[in-house]
Amino acid sequence: MVLVPESLKYTKELAKLFAGSDNILLISHINPDGDAIGAQLALFYYLLSTGKTADMIAPNNLQEFLKWMDGADKINVFIRQRERCKELIERADLIVMLDFNQSNRLGEAEQLVLASKAKRVVIDHHLNPDNYSDLLISDPSACSTSEIIYRIVTELNGSPFIYRPYAEALYVGIITDTGNFDHGSYSGDTFRIVADLLETGIDKGKIQNLVYNNFSSDRMRLMGYALNQKMVIIPEFQTAYISLSKNDLKTYHYVKGDTEGFVNMPLSINGIVFSVFFVEKDGFVKLSFRSKGTFPVNEFASRFFYGGGHLNASGGEYPDTLENTVSYFLKILKENFGNLNNIN
Ligand code: 5GP
Ligand code: MN
């Protein structure tokens, strides 16, 4: 018996929705990462190839290292183009939400999307999705939403869809969500998909350079400062954290995306299983959580920091100063590390 992957169970239903819709809108999540944008662009190009028209919205700006992608300039950024985005949401008859499992990840677009008359579809790989769609295609066994899009599009197309910007977008989604095949639930199937993508002739060296080797010298120095001056290790809780203030970012001429990956670095320390990155925003603190092994950062994020994500990679936020957020975190850590570390 051939098992149908979770993501292919609803392809027929999705095909009907595509066929019956004239104004399809694809929306990624706030602070869109390589997977959200990769999945969005890939589905966009596939829909165009079938003669459909589609529009794209991201709740806020793309990170610098994603802006080179073909079609990235066609993504409407909600916080910069509110009126245009409002129009697109209102006239949509199908809204496809990519790479998130809670509607608040739509940011300022949330209320408009939820109030829209359009049919709503979610395509995602996070655990425990909320119920905010008419059709939910959720497959947490996939390493990325991009992997799911590859499967669905291949099924809909009857064979792999061959088009360079499509393959590049999916490749970016897969390498960024797995940290170049370092973490996340990648599988043999992921490699088979990557093999197909590479065989279409995309230049993996070029993509690697554009995504990972294209930062400013300031970013490198910010990383050095973060590791040397700002990383705190708490051996009794196998935890390390880094916190950066707005002032720190200003000193190093921060641009969006510069702190990407910082949270992963302390996990390379022997004995550290939990890593946290704090960054000060206007009126709140954004947190990123990573773990190795069974420490459930998604639970930590959802219980204490209004967030969520995957077992080993999650995020959240806290509406207080950087200093108070770090103190609150330390208190929560002390009270909960033992329990959470042992539940699995
Ligand atoms: P990052 O730390 O790279 O921002 O996010 C890691 C993972 O956590 C991603 O899968 C992302 O979707 C999820 N995540 C990040 N921030 C939030 C948040 O504020 N709320 C929720 N629910 N998930 C988040
Ligand atoms: Mn993802």
mmCIF file of C-alpha atoms and ligand atoms in Angstrom:
data_model
loop_
_atom_site.group_PDB
_atom_site.id
_atom_site.type_symbol
_atom_site.label_atom_id
_atom_site.label_comp_id
_atom_site.label_asym_id
_atom_site.label_seq_id
_atom_site.Cartn_x
_atom_site.Cartn_y
_atom_site.Cartn_z
ATOM 1 C CA MET A 1 0.000 0.000 0.000
ATOM 2 C CA VAL A 2 1.268 3.430 -0.871
ATOM 3 C CA LEU A 3 0.555 5.923 1.869
ATOM 4 C CA VAL A 4 -0.743 9.241 0.635
ATOM 5 C CA PRO A 5 1.202 12.009 2.347
ATOM 6 C CA GLU A 6 -0.984 14.196 4.531
ATOM 7 C CA SER A 7 -0.427 17.089 2.160
ATOM 8 C CA LEU A 8 -1.893 15.244 -0.838
ATOM 9 C CA LYS A 9 -5.192 14.231 0.757
ATOM 10 C CA TYR A 10 -6.865 17.487 -0.161
ATOM 11 C CA THR A 11 -5.331 18.223 -3.532
ATOM 12 C CA LYS A 12 -8.578 17.580 -5.414
ATOM 13 C CA GLU A 13 -10.461 19.954 -3.153
ATOM 14 C CA LEU A 14 -7.756 22.540 -3.607
ATOM 15 C CA ALA A 15 -7.834 22.070 -7.386
ATOM 16 C CA LYS A 16 -11.587 22.760 -7.350
ATOM 17 C CA LEU A 17 -11.071 25.910 -5.333
ATOM 18 C CA PHE A 18 -8.387 27.119 -7.742
ATOM 19 C CA ALA A 19 -10.592 26.311 -10.734
ATOM 20 C CA GLY A 20 -13.561 28.156 -9.277
ATOM 21 C CA SER A 21 -11.702 31.307 -8.276
ATOM 22 C CA ASP A 22 -10.834 34.347 -10.350
ATOM 23 C CA ASN A 23 -9.063 36.420 -7.716
ATOM 24 C CA ILE A 24 -6.646 34.267 -5.791
ATOM 25 C CA LEU A 25 -4.648 35.895 -3.026
ATOM 26 C CA LEU A 26 -1.577 34.291 -1.451
ATOM 27 C CA ILE A 27 -0.561 35.547 1.999
ATOM 28 C CA SER A 28 2.545 34.696 3.998
ATOM 29 C CA HIS A 29 3.136 35.338 7.710
ATOM 30 C CA ILE A 30 4.499 38.332 9.575
ATOM 31 C CA ASN A 31 8.298 38.540 9.462
ATOM 32 C CA PRO A 32 8.165 36.204 6.475
ATOM 33 C CA ASP A 33 11.074 33.801 6.310
ATOM 34 C CA GLY A 34 12.583 31.973 3.338
ATOM 35 C CA ASP A 35 9.992 29.231 3.543
ATOM 36 C CA ALA A 36 6.976 31.544 3.665
ATOM 37 C CA ILE A 37 8.244 33.583 0.707
ATOM 38 C CA GLY A 38 9.514 30.510 -1.162
ATOM 39 C CA ALA A 39 6.153 28.740 -0.855
ATOM 40 C CA GLN A 40 4.283 31.909 -1.786
ATOM 41 C CA LEU A 41 6.340 32.649 -4.911
ATOM 42 C CA ALA A 42 6.336 29.017 -6.034
ATOM 43 C CA LEU A 43 2.562 28.731 -5.801
ATOM 44 C CA PHE A 44 2.226 32.119 -7.515
ATOM 45 C CA TYR A 45 4.306 30.994 -10.501
ATOM 46 C CA TYR A 46 2.467 27.699 -10.737
ATOM 47 C CA LEU A 47 -0.924 29.425 -10.748
ATOM 48 C CA LEU A 48 0.266 31.830 -13.453
ATOM 49 C CA SER A 49 1.341 28.870 -15.561
ATOM 50 C CA THR A 50 -2.216 27.519 -15.423
ATOM 51 C CA GLY A 51 -3.621 30.771 -16.715
ATOM 52 C CA LYS A 52 -4.828 32.013 -13.339
ATOM 53 C CA THR A 53 -4.060 35.419 -11.963
ATOM 54 C CA ALA A 54 -2.893 35.701 -8.396
ATOM 55 C CA ASP A 55 -1.785 38.449 -6.048
ATOM 56 C CA MET A 56 0.553 38.250 -3.095
ATOM 57 C CA ILE A 57 0.671 39.976 0.282
ATOM 58 C CA ALA A 58 3.191 39.797 3.109
ATOM 59 C CA PRO A 59 2.110 41.373 6.415
ATOM 60 C CA ASN A 60 5.418 43.246 6.734
ATOM 61 C CA ASN A 61 8.743 43.744 4.995
ATOM 62 C CA LEU A 62 10.883 40.987 3.562
ATOM 63 C CA GLN A 63 14.320 40.375 4.982
ATOM 64 C CA GLU A 64 17.146 41.715 2.836
ATOM 65 C CA PHE A 65 18.480 38.273 1.909
ATOM 66 C CA LEU A 66 15.169 37.333 0.251
ATOM 67 C CA LYS A 67 14.704 40.438 -1.879
ATOM 68 C CA TRP A 68 16.699 39.072 -4.829
ATOM 69 C CA MET A 69 14.153 36.324 -5.447
ATOM 70 C CA ASP A 70 12.243 36.468 -8.725
ATOM 71 C CA GLY A 71 8.808 37.895 -8.007
ATOM 72 C CA ALA A 72 9.699 39.268 -4.554
ATOM 73 C CA ASP A 73 8.995 42.752 -5.885
ATOM 74 C CA LYS A 74 5.460 41.648 -6.748
ATOM 75 C CA ILE A 75 4.647 40.928 -3.099
ATOM 76 C CA ASN A 76 2.532 43.725 -1.625
ATOM 77 C CA VAL A 77 3.667 44.619 1.881
ATOM 78 C CA PHE A 78 0.634 45.287 4.058
ATOM 79 C CA ILE A 79 2.169 47.838 6.422
ATOM 80 C CA ARG A 80 3.520 49.828 3.455
ATOM 81 C CA GLN A 81 0.553 49.520 1.071
ATOM 82 C CA ARG A 82 -2.460 49.289 3.346
ATOM 83 C CA GLU A 83 -5.039 50.579 0.859
ATOM 84 C CA ARG A 84 -3.900 48.365 -1.991
ATOM 85 C CA CYS A 85 -3.742 45.316 0.297
ATOM 86 C CA LYS A 86 -7.184 46.069 1.692
ATOM 87 C CA GLU A 87 -8.532 46.134 -1.858
ATOM 88 C CA LEU A 88 -6.836 42.843 -2.726
ATOM 89 C CA ILE A 89 -8.268 41.149 0.366
ATOM 90 C CA GLU A 90 -11.748 42.513 -0.274
ATOM 91 C CA ARG A 91 -11.901 41.443 -3.888
ATOM 92 C CA ALA A 92 -10.335 37.998 -3.350
ATOM 93 C CA ASP A 93 -12.547 34.974 -3.788
ATOM 94 C CA LEU A 94 -9.850 32.602 -2.535
ATOM 95 C CA ILE A 95 -7.195 33.373 0.072
ATOM 96 C CA VAL A 96 -4.337 30.906 0.538
ATOM 97 C CA MET A 97 -2.364 31.373 3.761
ATOM 98 C CA LEU A 98 1.095 29.913 3.767
ATOM 99 C CA ASP A 99 3.409 28.689 6.514
ATOM 100 C CA PHE A 100 1.532 29.570 9.703
ATOM 101 C CA ASN A 101 -0.913 27.925 12.072
ATOM 102 C CA GLN A 102 -2.465 30.879 13.932
ATOM 103 C CA SER A 103 -4.380 33.753 12.345
ATOM 104 C CA ASN A 104 -2.564 36.368 14.447
ATOM 105 C CA ARG A 105 0.501 35.677 12.289
ATOM 106 C CA LEU A 106 -1.302 37.782 9.655
ATOM 107 C CA GLY A 107 -0.426 40.853 11.706
ATOM 108 C CA GLU A 108 -2.512 43.894 10.782
ATOM 109 C CA ALA A 109 -4.135 41.970 7.934
ATOM 110 C CA GLU A 110 -5.768 39.484 10.316
ATOM 111 C CA GLN A 111 -9.180 41.105 10.792
ATOM 112 C CA LEU A 112 -9.626 41.862 7.099
ATOM 113 C CA VAL A 113 -8.730 38.313 6.105
ATOM 114 C CA LEU A 114 -11.029 36.772 8.713
ATOM 115 C CA ALA A 115 -13.892 39.066 7.683
ATOM 116 C CA SER A 116 -13.406 38.406 3.982
ATOM 117 C CA LYS A 117 -16.093 36.620 1.967
ATOM 118 C CA ALA A 118 -13.385 34.575 0.243
ATOM 119 C CA LYS A 119 -12.833 30.886 0.843
ATOM 120 C CA ARG A 120 -9.766 30.440 3.021
ATOM 121 C CA VAL A 121 -7.112 27.762 2.666
ATOM 122 C CA VAL A 122 -4.164 27.138 4.980
ATOM 123 C CA ILE A 123 -1.096 25.249 3.736
ATOM 124 C CA ASP A 124 1.339 24.731 6.579
ATOM 125 C CA HIS A 125 3.683 22.400 8.448
ATOM 126 C CA HIS A 126 3.398 23.650 12.056
ATOM 127 C CA LEU A 127 1.932 21.445 14.775
ATOM 128 C CA ASN A 128 -1.586 21.991 16.134
ATOM 129 C CA PRO A 129 -3.049 24.448 13.636
ATOM 130 C CA ASP A 130 -5.920 26.675 14.744
ATOM 131 C CA ASN A 131 -9.217 26.591 12.920
ATOM 132 C CA TYR A 132 -9.394 29.680 10.681
ATOM 133 C CA SER A 133 -9.824 28.205 7.225
ATOM 134 C CA ASP A 134 -12.316 26.330 5.044
ATOM 135 C CA LEU A 135 -9.605 23.939 3.896
ATOM 136 C CA LEU A 136 -6.631 23.036 6.065
ATOM 137 C CA ILE A 137 -3.661 21.295 4.477
ATOM 138 C CA SER A 138 -1.370 20.706 7.419
ATOM 139 C CA ASP A 139 1.561 18.328 7.360
ATOM 140 C CA PRO A 140 3.969 18.680 10.286
ATOM 141 C CA SER A 141 6.026 15.801 8.906
ATOM 142 C CA ALA A 142 7.138 18.083 6.047
ATOM 143 C CA CYS A 143 10.358 20.036 6.600
ATOM 144 C CA SER A 144 8.818 23.150 5.128
ATOM 145 C CA THR A 145 5.704 24.534 3.537
ATOM 146 C CA SER A 146 7.783 24.644 0.355
ATOM 147 C CA GLU A 147 8.077 20.847 0.462
ATOM 148 C CA ILE A 148 4.282 20.607 0.691
ATOM 149 C CA ILE A 149 3.853 23.022 -2.225
ATOM 150 C CA TYR A 150 6.219 20.891 -4.329
ATOM 151 C CA ARG A 151 4.113 17.800 -3.636
ATOM 152 C CA ILE A 152 0.796 19.513 -4.289
ATOM 153 C CA VAL A 153 1.921 21.275 -7.460
ATOM 154 C CA THR A 154 3.503 18.096 -8.835
ATOM 155 C CA GLU A 155 0.199 16.296 -8.251
ATOM 156 C CA LEU A 156 -1.883 19.088 -9.772
ATOM 157 C CA ASN A 157 0.458 19.477 -12.748
ATOM 158 C CA GLY A 158 0.630 15.727 -13.356
ATOM 159 C CA SER A 159 4.432 15.909 -13.352
ATOM 160 C CA PRO A 160 7.027 18.197 -11.742
ATOM 161 C CA PHE A 161 6.463 21.796 -12.786
ATOM 162 C CA ILE A 162 9.664 22.932 -14.460
ATOM 163 C CA TYR A 163 10.352 26.642 -14.226
ATOM 164 C CA ARG A 164 13.514 28.203 -12.808
ATOM 165 C CA PRO A 165 11.946 30.836 -10.492
ATOM 166 C CA TYR A 166 9.603 28.148 -9.112
ATOM 167 C CA ALA A 167 12.446 25.724 -8.401
ATOM 168 C CA GLU A 168 14.613 28.465 -6.882
ATOM 169 C CA ALA A 169 11.798 29.589 -4.595
ATOM 170 C CA LEU A 170 11.187 26.068 -3.283
ATOM 171 C CA TYR A 171 14.909 25.443 -2.888
ATOM 172 C CA VAL A 172 15.238 28.623 -0.795
ATOM 173 C CA GLY A 173 12.271 27.530 1.336
ATOM 174 C CA ILE A 174 13.779 24.128 2.005
ATOM 175 C CA ILE A 175 17.334 25.244 2.770
ATOM 176 C CA THR A 176 16.258 28.087 5.045
ATOM 177 C CA ASP A 177 13.709 26.077 7.047
ATOM 178 C CA THR A 178 16.202 23.270 7.614
ATOM 179 C CA GLY A 179 19.224 25.558 8.097
ATOM 180 C CA ASN A 180 20.915 23.847 5.150
ATOM 181 C CA PHE A 181 19.742 20.390 6.274
ATOM 182 C CA ASP A 182 20.826 20.899 9.860
ATOM 183 C CA HIS A 183 17.505 20.837 11.706
ATOM 184 C CA GLY A 184 13.772 20.338 11.279
ATOM 185 C CA SER A 185 11.900 17.340 9.994
ATOM 186 C CA TYR A 186 13.628 16.785 6.680
ATOM 187 C CA SER A 187 13.431 13.272 5.308
ATOM 188 C CA GLY A 188 14.521 11.114 2.440
ATOM 189 C CA ASP A 189 11.623 12.618 0.505
ATOM 190 C CA THR A 190 13.033 16.087 1.094
ATOM 191 C CA PHE A 191 16.261 15.023 -0.598
ATOM 192 C CA ARG A 192 14.354 13.451 -3.476
ATOM 193 C CA ILE A 193 12.528 16.750 -3.957
ATOM 194 C CA VAL A 194 15.788 18.696 -3.729
ATOM 195 C CA ALA A 195 17.313 16.337 -6.286
ATOM 196 C CA ASP A 196 14.437 17.107 -8.665
ATOM 197 C CA LEU A 197 14.825 20.833 -8.075
ATOM 198 C CA LEU A 198 18.582 20.740 -8.704
ATOM 199 C CA GLU A 199 18.076 18.722 -11.865
ATOM 200 C CA THR A 200 16.029 21.558 -13.324
ATOM 201 C CA GLY A 201 19.344 23.401 -13.554
ATOM 202 C CA ILE A 202 19.113 25.896 -10.705
ATOM 203 C CA ASP A 203 22.442 27.229 -9.517
ATOM 204 C CA LYS A 204 22.779 26.123 -5.886
ATOM 205 C CA GLY A 205 26.067 27.982 -5.420
ATOM 206 C CA LYS A 206 24.489 31.241 -6.557
ATOM 207 C CA ILE A 207 21.509 30.716 -4.225
ATOM 208 C CA GLN A 208 23.778 29.821 -1.295
ATOM 209 C CA ASN A 209 25.726 33.035 -1.854
ATOM 210 C CA LEU A 210 22.626 35.194 -2.172
ATOM 211 C CA VAL A 211 20.977 33.772 0.941
ATOM 212 C CA TYR A 212 23.913 33.154 3.265
ATOM 213 C CA ASN A 213 26.973 34.985 1.956
ATOM 214 C CA ASN A 214 25.578 38.375 1.215
ATOM 215 C CA PHE A 215 25.639 40.237 4.541
ATOM 216 C CA SER A 216 27.326 43.503 5.470
ATOM 217 C CA SER A 217 30.530 43.614 7.507
ATOM 218 C CA ASP A 218 28.453 45.327 10.220
ATOM 219 C CA ARG A 219 26.334 42.207 10.501
ATOM 220 C CA MET A 220 29.419 40.070 11.028
ATOM 221 C CA ARG A 221 30.612 42.439 13.761
ATOM 222 C CA LEU A 222 27.144 42.432 15.357
ATOM 223 C CA MET A 223 27.352 38.647 15.450
ATOM 224 C CA GLY A 224 30.789 38.854 17.078
ATOM 225 C CA TYR A 225 29.512 41.351 19.631
ATOM 226 C CA ALA A 226 26.451 39.207 20.379
ATOM 227 C CA LEU A 227 28.530 36.081 20.950
ATOM 228 C CA ASN A 228 31.385 37.724 22.790
ATOM 229 C CA GLN A 229 29.621 40.311 24.914
ATOM 230 C CA LYS A 230 25.964 39.383 25.084
ATOM 231 C CA MET A 231 25.738 35.619 25.298
ATOM 232 C CA VAL A 232 24.886 34.338 28.768
ATOM 233 C CA ILE A 233 25.252 30.667 29.621
ATOM 234 C CA ILE A 234 23.272 29.054 32.416
ATOM 235 C CA PRO A 235 24.864 25.613 32.791
ATOM 236 C CA GLU A 236 22.402 24.328 35.411
ATOM 237 C CA PHE A 237 19.582 24.717 32.890
ATOM 238 C CA GLN A 238 21.632 23.770 29.817
ATOM 239 C CA THR A 239 20.509 27.125 28.433
ATOM 240 C CA ALA A 240 22.163 30.045 26.675
ATOM 241 C CA TYR A 241 20.629 33.342 25.707
ATOM 242 C CA ILE A 242 21.565 36.470 23.794
ATOM 243 C CA SER A 243 19.752 39.775 24.157
ATOM 244 C CA LEU A 244 20.190 42.786 21.882
ATOM 245 C CA SER A 245 18.783 46.249 22.482
ATOM 246 C CA LYS A 246 17.647 48.725 19.853
ATOM 247 C CA ASN A 247 20.800 50.645 20.621
ATOM 248 C CA ASP A 248 22.976 47.606 19.908
ATOM 249 C CA LEU A 249 21.272 47.230 16.533
ATOM 250 C CA LYS A 250 21.715 50.903 15.738
ATOM 251 C CA THR A 251 25.437 50.752 16.554
ATOM 252 C CA TYR A 252 25.874 48.022 13.937
ATOM 253 C CA HIS A 253 23.592 49.624 11.315
ATOM 254 C CA TYR A 254 21.106 46.793 11.515
ATOM 255 C CA VAL A 255 18.967 45.930 8.512
ATOM 256 C CA LYS A 256 16.122 43.416 8.581
ATOM 257 C CA GLY A 257 17.480 39.872 8.510
ATOM 258 C CA ASP A 258 20.844 40.689 10.110
ATOM 259 C CA THR A 259 20.127 38.698 13.271
ATOM 260 C CA GLU A 260 18.804 35.688 11.345
ATOM 261 C CA GLY A 261 20.530 32.557 12.603
ATOM 262 C CA PHE A 262 22.010 34.074 15.761
ATOM 263 C CA VAL A 263 19.669 32.009 17.928
ATOM 264 C CA ASN A 264 21.043 28.768 16.511
ATOM 265 C CA MET A 265 24.653 29.424 17.384
ATOM 266 C CA PRO A 266 24.656 28.702 21.147
ATOM 267 C CA LEU A 267 23.230 25.239 20.411
ATOM 268 C CA SER A 268 26.621 24.259 19.023
ATOM 269 C CA ILE A 269 27.970 24.460 22.579
ATOM 270 C CA ASN A 270 28.420 21.111 24.234
ATOM 271 C CA GLY A 271 25.670 20.547 26.825
ATOM 272 C CA ILE A 272 23.428 23.429 25.748
ATOM 273 C CA VAL A 273 19.951 22.221 24.747
ATOM 274 C CA PHE A 274 17.975 25.458 24.863
ATOM 275 C CA SER A 275 18.875 28.747 23.195
ATOM 276 C CA VAL A 276 16.961 32.004 23.345
ATOM 277 C CA PHE A 277 17.441 35.217 21.414
ATOM 278 C CA PHE A 278 15.820 38.467 22.602
ATOM 279 C CA VAL A 279 15.592 41.552 20.470
ATOM 280 C CA GLU A 280 14.111 44.821 21.637
ATOM 281 C CA LYS A 281 11.312 46.279 19.464
ATOM 282 C CA ASP A 282 9.036 49.293 19.943
ATOM 283 C CA GLY A 283 7.124 48.533 23.131
ATOM 284 C CA PHE A 284 7.778 44.809 23.148
ATOM 285 C CA VAL A 285 10.483 42.197 22.864
ATOM 286 C CA LYS A 286 10.627 39.589 20.093
ATOM 287 C CA LEU A 287 11.949 36.205 21.165
ATOM 288 C CA SER A 288 13.297 33.267 19.207
ATOM 289 C CA PHE A 289 13.664 29.854 20.787
ATOM 290 C CA ARG A 290 15.672 26.869 19.596
ATOM 291 C CA SER A 291 16.437 23.524 21.192
ATOM 292 C CA LYS A 292 18.133 20.288 20.426
ATOM 293 C CA GLY A 293 16.667 16.964 21.485
ATOM 294 C CA THR A 294 13.289 16.853 23.150
ATOM 295 C CA PHE A 295 13.047 20.206 24.942
ATOM 296 C CA PRO A 296 9.717 21.561 23.570
ATOM 297 C CA VAL A 297 10.296 25.209 22.741
ATOM 298 C CA ASN A 298 6.869 25.436 21.083
ATOM 299 C CA GLU A 299 5.299 24.743 24.449
ATOM 300 C CA PHE A 300 7.600 27.199 26.192
ATOM 301 C CA ALA A 301 6.727 29.854 23.595
ATOM 302 C CA SER A 302 2.975 29.291 23.680
ATOM 303 C CA ARG A 303 2.661 29.006 27.467
ATOM 304 C CA PHE A 304 4.778 31.998 28.396
ATOM 305 C CA PHE A 305 5.421 34.218 25.386
ATOM 306 C CA TYR A 306 2.216 34.418 23.280
ATOM 307 C CA GLY A 307 3.908 32.426 20.548
ATOM 308 C CA GLY A 308 4.416 28.976 19.113
ATOM 309 C CA GLY A 309 6.191 27.106 16.353
ATOM 310 C CA HIS A 310 7.908 23.753 16.123
ATOM 311 C CA LEU A 311 9.304 21.444 18.818
ATOM 312 C CA ASN A 312 12.864 22.699 18.205
ATOM 313 C CA ALA A 313 12.242 26.145 16.683
ATOM 314 C CA SER A 314 9.681 28.636 17.921
ATOM 315 C CA GLY A 315 9.128 32.286 18.534
ATOM 316 C CA GLY A 316 7.064 34.622 20.629
ATOM 317 C CA GLU A 317 6.924 38.090 22.089
ATOM 318 C CA TYR A 318 6.517 39.860 25.404
ATOM 319 C CA PRO A 319 5.035 43.322 25.962
ATOM 320 C CA ASP A 320 7.665 44.779 28.292
ATOM 321 C CA THR A 321 11.166 46.248 28.328
ATOM 322 C CA LEU A 322 14.153 44.140 27.360
ATOM 323 C CA GLU A 323 15.403 44.060 30.929
ATOM 324 C CA ASN A 324 12.055 42.983 32.391
ATOM 325 C CA THR A 325 11.559 40.393 29.673
ATOM 326 C CA VAL A 326 14.927 38.810 30.431
ATOM 327 C CA SER A 327 14.084 38.767 34.189
ATOM 328 C CA TYR A 328 10.682 37.212 33.473
ATOM 329 C CA PHE A 329 12.329 34.639 31.232
ATOM 330 C CA LEU A 330 14.845 33.699 33.936
ATOM 331 C CA LYS A 331 12.040 33.234 36.458
ATOM 332 C CA ILE A 332 10.000 31.104 34.045
ATOM 333 C CA LEU A 333 13.072 29.083 33.115
ATOM 334 C CA LYS A 334 13.853 28.306 36.736
ATOM 335 C CA GLU A 335 10.284 27.243 37.445
ATOM 336 C CA ASN A 336 9.726 25.175 34.307
ATOM 337 C CA PHE A 337 12.943 23.884 32.819
ATOM 338 C CA GLY A 338 12.915 20.666 34.854
ATOM 339 C CA ASN A 339 9.321 19.788 33.992
ATOM 340 C CA LEU A 340 9.554 20.642 30.328
ATOM 341 C CA ASN A 341 12.882 18.927 29.859
ATOM 342 C CA ASN A 342 11.486 15.701 31.237
ATOM 343 C CA ILE A 343 8.059 15.467 29.690
ATOM 344 C CA ASN A 344 9.229 13.680 26.579
HETATM 345 P P1 5GP B 1 12.020 32.571 14.286
HETATM 346 O O1 5GP B 1 12.639 32.357 15.616
HETATM 347 O O2 5GP B 1 12.928 32.172 13.177
HETATM 348 O O3 5GP B 1 11.399 33.933 14.136
HETATM 349 O O4 5GP B 1 10.787 31.579 14.201
HETATM 350 C C1 5GP B 1 10.951 30.197 14.414
HETATM 351 C C2 5GP B 1 9.644 29.491 14.273
HETATM 352 O O5 5GP B 1 8.721 29.960 15.236
HETATM 353 C C3 5GP B 1 8.975 29.663 12.924
HETATM 354 O O6 5GP B 1 8.430 28.418 12.571
HETATM 355 C C4 5GP B 1 7.894 30.667 13.153
HETATM 356 O O7 5GP B 1 6.822 30.396 12.330
HETATM 357 C C5 5GP B 1 7.552 30.474 14.632
HETATM 358 N N1 5GP B 1 7.295 31.771 15.279
HETATM 359 C C6 5GP B 1 8.139 32.817 15.379
HETATM 360 N N2 5GP B 1 7.570 33.841 16.031
HETATM 361 C C7 5GP B 1 6.316 33.447 16.359
HETATM 362 C C8 5GP B 1 5.213 34.066 17.038
HETATM 363 O O8 5GP B 1 5.274 35.212 17.504
HETATM 364 N N3 5GP B 1 4.083 33.321 17.172
HETATM 365 C C9 5GP B 1 3.997 32.035 16.678
HETATM 366 N N4 5GP B 1 2.846 31.377 16.854
HETATM 367 N N5 5GP B 1 4.993 31.430 16.045
HETATM 368 C C10 5GP B 1 6.147 32.107 15.875
HETATM 369 MN MN MN B 2 8.152 27.063 7.475
#
